[in-house]
Tab-separated table of C-alpha atoms in Angstrom:
chain	number	residue	atom	x	y	z
A	1	MET	CA	-26.417	-25.036	13.558
A	2	ALA	CA	-23.231	-23.633	13.996
A	3	ILE	CA	-22.834	-19.805	11.912
A	4	SER	CA	-19.838	-19.452	11.028
A	5	PHE	CA	-18.906	-15.834	10.401
A	6	GLU	CA	-15.692	-15.352	8.833
A	7	SER	CA	-17.606	-17.704	6.011
A	8	ALA	CA	-21.416	-15.068	5.862
A	9	LEU	CA	-19.445	-11.816	6.285
A	10	GLY	CA	-16.457	-13.012	3.707
A	11	VAL	CA	-13.849	-10.741	3.100
A	12	HIS	CA	-15.558	-7.297	4.037
A	13	PRO	CA	-13.821	-7.641	7.596
A	14	GLN	CA	-10.132	-8.012	6.168
A	15	ALA	CA	-11.128	-4.978	3.885
A	16	LEU	CA	-12.551	-2.759	7.210
A	17	ALA	CA	-8.975	-3.822	8.869
A	18	PHE	CA	-6.852	-3.172	5.181
A	19	ARG	CA	-8.513	0.459	4.670
A	20	GLY	CA	-7.545	1.214	8.169
A	21	VAL	CA	-4.004	0.490	8.207
A	22	ARG	CA	-3.968	1.796	4.542
A	23	ALA	CA	-5.995	4.776	5.952
A	24	GLU	CA	-3.034	5.466	8.842
A	25	VAL	CA	-0.188	5.029	6.481
A	26	ILE	CA	-1.183	8.049	4.429
A	27	ALA	CA	-2.028	10.064	7.707
A	28	GLY	CA	1.370	9.620	8.328
A	29	ASN	CA	2.615	10.523	4.797
A	30	LEU	CA	0.409	13.463	5.910
A	31	ALA	CA	1.661	13.797	9.202
A	32	ASN	CA	5.791	14.381	7.418
A	33	ILE	CA	4.922	16.597	4.631
A	34	ASP	CA	7.555	18.848	5.318
A	35	THR	CA	9.953	17.020	6.982
A	36	PRO	CA	12.765	16.343	4.682
A	37	GLY	CA	14.500	13.274	3.833
A	38	PHE	CA	10.993	11.131	4.594
A	39	LYS	CA	9.846	8.882	2.040
A	40	ALA	CA	6.002	8.749	1.750
A	41	ARG	CA	4.325	5.145	1.614
A	42	ASP	CA	1.708	3.306	0.143
A	43	VAL	CA	0.411	-0.644	1.175
A	44	GLU	CA	-1.064	-1.798	-1.925
A	45	PHE	CA	-3.482	-3.584	-1.896
A	46	LYS	CA	-2.681	-6.434	-3.991
A	47	THR	CA	0.512	-7.822	-2.635
A	48	ILE	CA	-2.227	-8.039	0.616
A	49	LEU	CA	-5.146	-10.041	-1.687
A	50	ASN	CA	-3.017	-12.555	-3.065
A	51	GLY	CA	-1.498	-13.667	-0.050
A	52	GLN	CA	-4.680	-13.855	1.524
A	53	LEU	CA	-5.861	-15.607	-1.578
A	54	SER	CA	-3.199	-18.131	-1.404
A	55	GLY	CA	-4.030	-19.182	2.721
A	56	ASP	CA	-0.535	-18.217	2.811
A	57	SER	CA	-1.082	-15.187	5.933
A	58	THR	CA	-1.479	-17.378	9.145
A	59	THR	CA	-0.387	-20.607	9.688
A	60	ASP	CA	-3.931	-21.749	10.818
A	61	GLY	CA	-6.946	-21.080	9.342
A	62	ARG	CA	-8.596	-20.257	13.373
A	63	HIS	CA	-5.719	-17.347	13.335
A	64	LEU	CA	-6.803	-13.670	12.384
A	65	GLU	CA	-5.537	-11.991	9.769
A	66	MET	CA	-3.263	-8.480	9.708
A	67	PRO	CA	-3.827	-6.981	6.859
A	68	ALA	CA	-0.663	-4.964	6.393
A	69	THR	CA	2.745	-4.907	7.804
A	70	GLU	CA	6.373	-3.944	7.471
A	71	GLN	CA	7.236	-7.351	7.740
A	72	ASN	CA	5.137	-8.665	4.513
A	73	ASN	CA	6.646	-6.275	1.940
A	74	SER	CA	3.146	-5.131	1.843
A	75	MET	CA	5.050	-1.670	2.369
A	76	LEU	CA	5.645	0.427	-0.929
A	77	TYR	CA	6.923	3.581	-0.857
A	78	ARG	CA	5.461	6.104	-3.368
A	79	ILE	CA	6.960	6.962	-6.149
A	80	PRO	CA	7.386	11.661	-6.241
A	81	PHE	CA	5.882	12.909	-9.645
A	82	HIS	CA	7.584	15.571	-8.878
A	83	GLN	CA	11.716	15.436	-6.817
A	84	THR	CA	12.154	18.378	-4.724
A	85	THR	CA	15.151	19.461	-2.845
A	86	ASP	CA	14.946	17.880	0.098
A	87	GLY	CA	14.305	14.532	-0.481
A	88	ASN	CA	11.043	14.189	0.430
A	89	SER	CA	8.425	12.504	-1.345
A	90	VAL	CA	4.794	12.960	-0.368
A	91	GLU	CA	2.966	15.656	-2.671
A	92	LEU	CA	-0.070	16.662	-0.908
A	93	GLY	CA	-2.369	16.230	-3.930
A	94	VAL	CA	-1.853	12.520	-4.766
A	95	GLU	CA	-1.729	12.222	-0.311
A	96	GLN	CA	-5.405	13.984	-0.390
A	97	ALA	CA	-6.632	12.163	-3.578
A	98	SER	CA	-5.632	8.416	-2.340
A	99	PHE	CA	-6.951	9.540	1.402
A	100	SER	CA	-10.934	10.192	0.302
A	101	GLN	CA	-10.295	7.230	-2.639
A	102	ASN	CA	-9.456	5.280	0.673
A	103	ALA	CA	-11.808	6.476	2.626
A	104	MET	CA	-15.010	6.094	0.282
A	105	ASP	CA	-13.853	2.664	-0.197
A	106	PHE	CA	-13.858	1.963	3.777
A	107	GLN	CA	-16.993	2.920	3.784
A	108	THR	CA	-18.982	0.730	0.666
A	109	SER	CA	-16.752	-1.950	2.724
A	110	LEU	CA	-18.812	-1.230	6.185
A	111	ILE	CA	-21.817	-0.671	3.487
A	112	PHE	CA	-21.948	-4.307	2.765
A	113	LEU	CA	-20.348	-5.594	6.181
A	114	ARG	CA	-23.478	-3.853	7.588
A	115	LYS	CA	-25.674	-5.781	5.317
A	116	LYS	CA	-23.852	-8.949	5.637
A	117	LEU	CA	-24.891	-8.967	9.573
A	118	GLY	CA	-28.315	-6.842	8.868
A	119	SER	CA	-28.873	-10.579	7.014
A	120	LEU	CA	-27.272	-12.687	9.778
A	121	GLU	CA	-30.114	-11.072	12.237
A	122	GLN	CA	-32.766	-11.490	9.969
A	123	ALA	CA	-31.836	-15.108	9.367
A	124	ILE	CA	-32.000	-16.027	13.424
A	125	LYS	CA	-34.757	-13.768	14.521
A	126	GLY	CA	-36.307	-16.448	11.820
A	127	GLY	CA	-37.010	-13.824	8.541
A	128	ARG	CA	-39.943	-11.749	10.683
């Protein structure tokens, strides 16, 4: 009997990939906090989730899914709480809070994935 890792692991591998992409986007925002005219961006989880649920994200069920790119319109510009005179929309507090939340979400997804892999290992070993 073959094991389907996709069904056994659920959405957790894609969630980890999404969190990794979001961390890169937020890190890019933080790196450009002093760049005049830079517009802060973020990845919208809702758009990614809707794409995953509708099955529109790949053309073949065997393809790996990319969680977020500029081409699939999941990248959004943040609306700043305070305008700056140089046109930069990066706000340090917002970016730090987003980065921390994303890191915690990444850890949560990683814990779920470890538990799933541990269950699979236990099933393969026969429950010992």
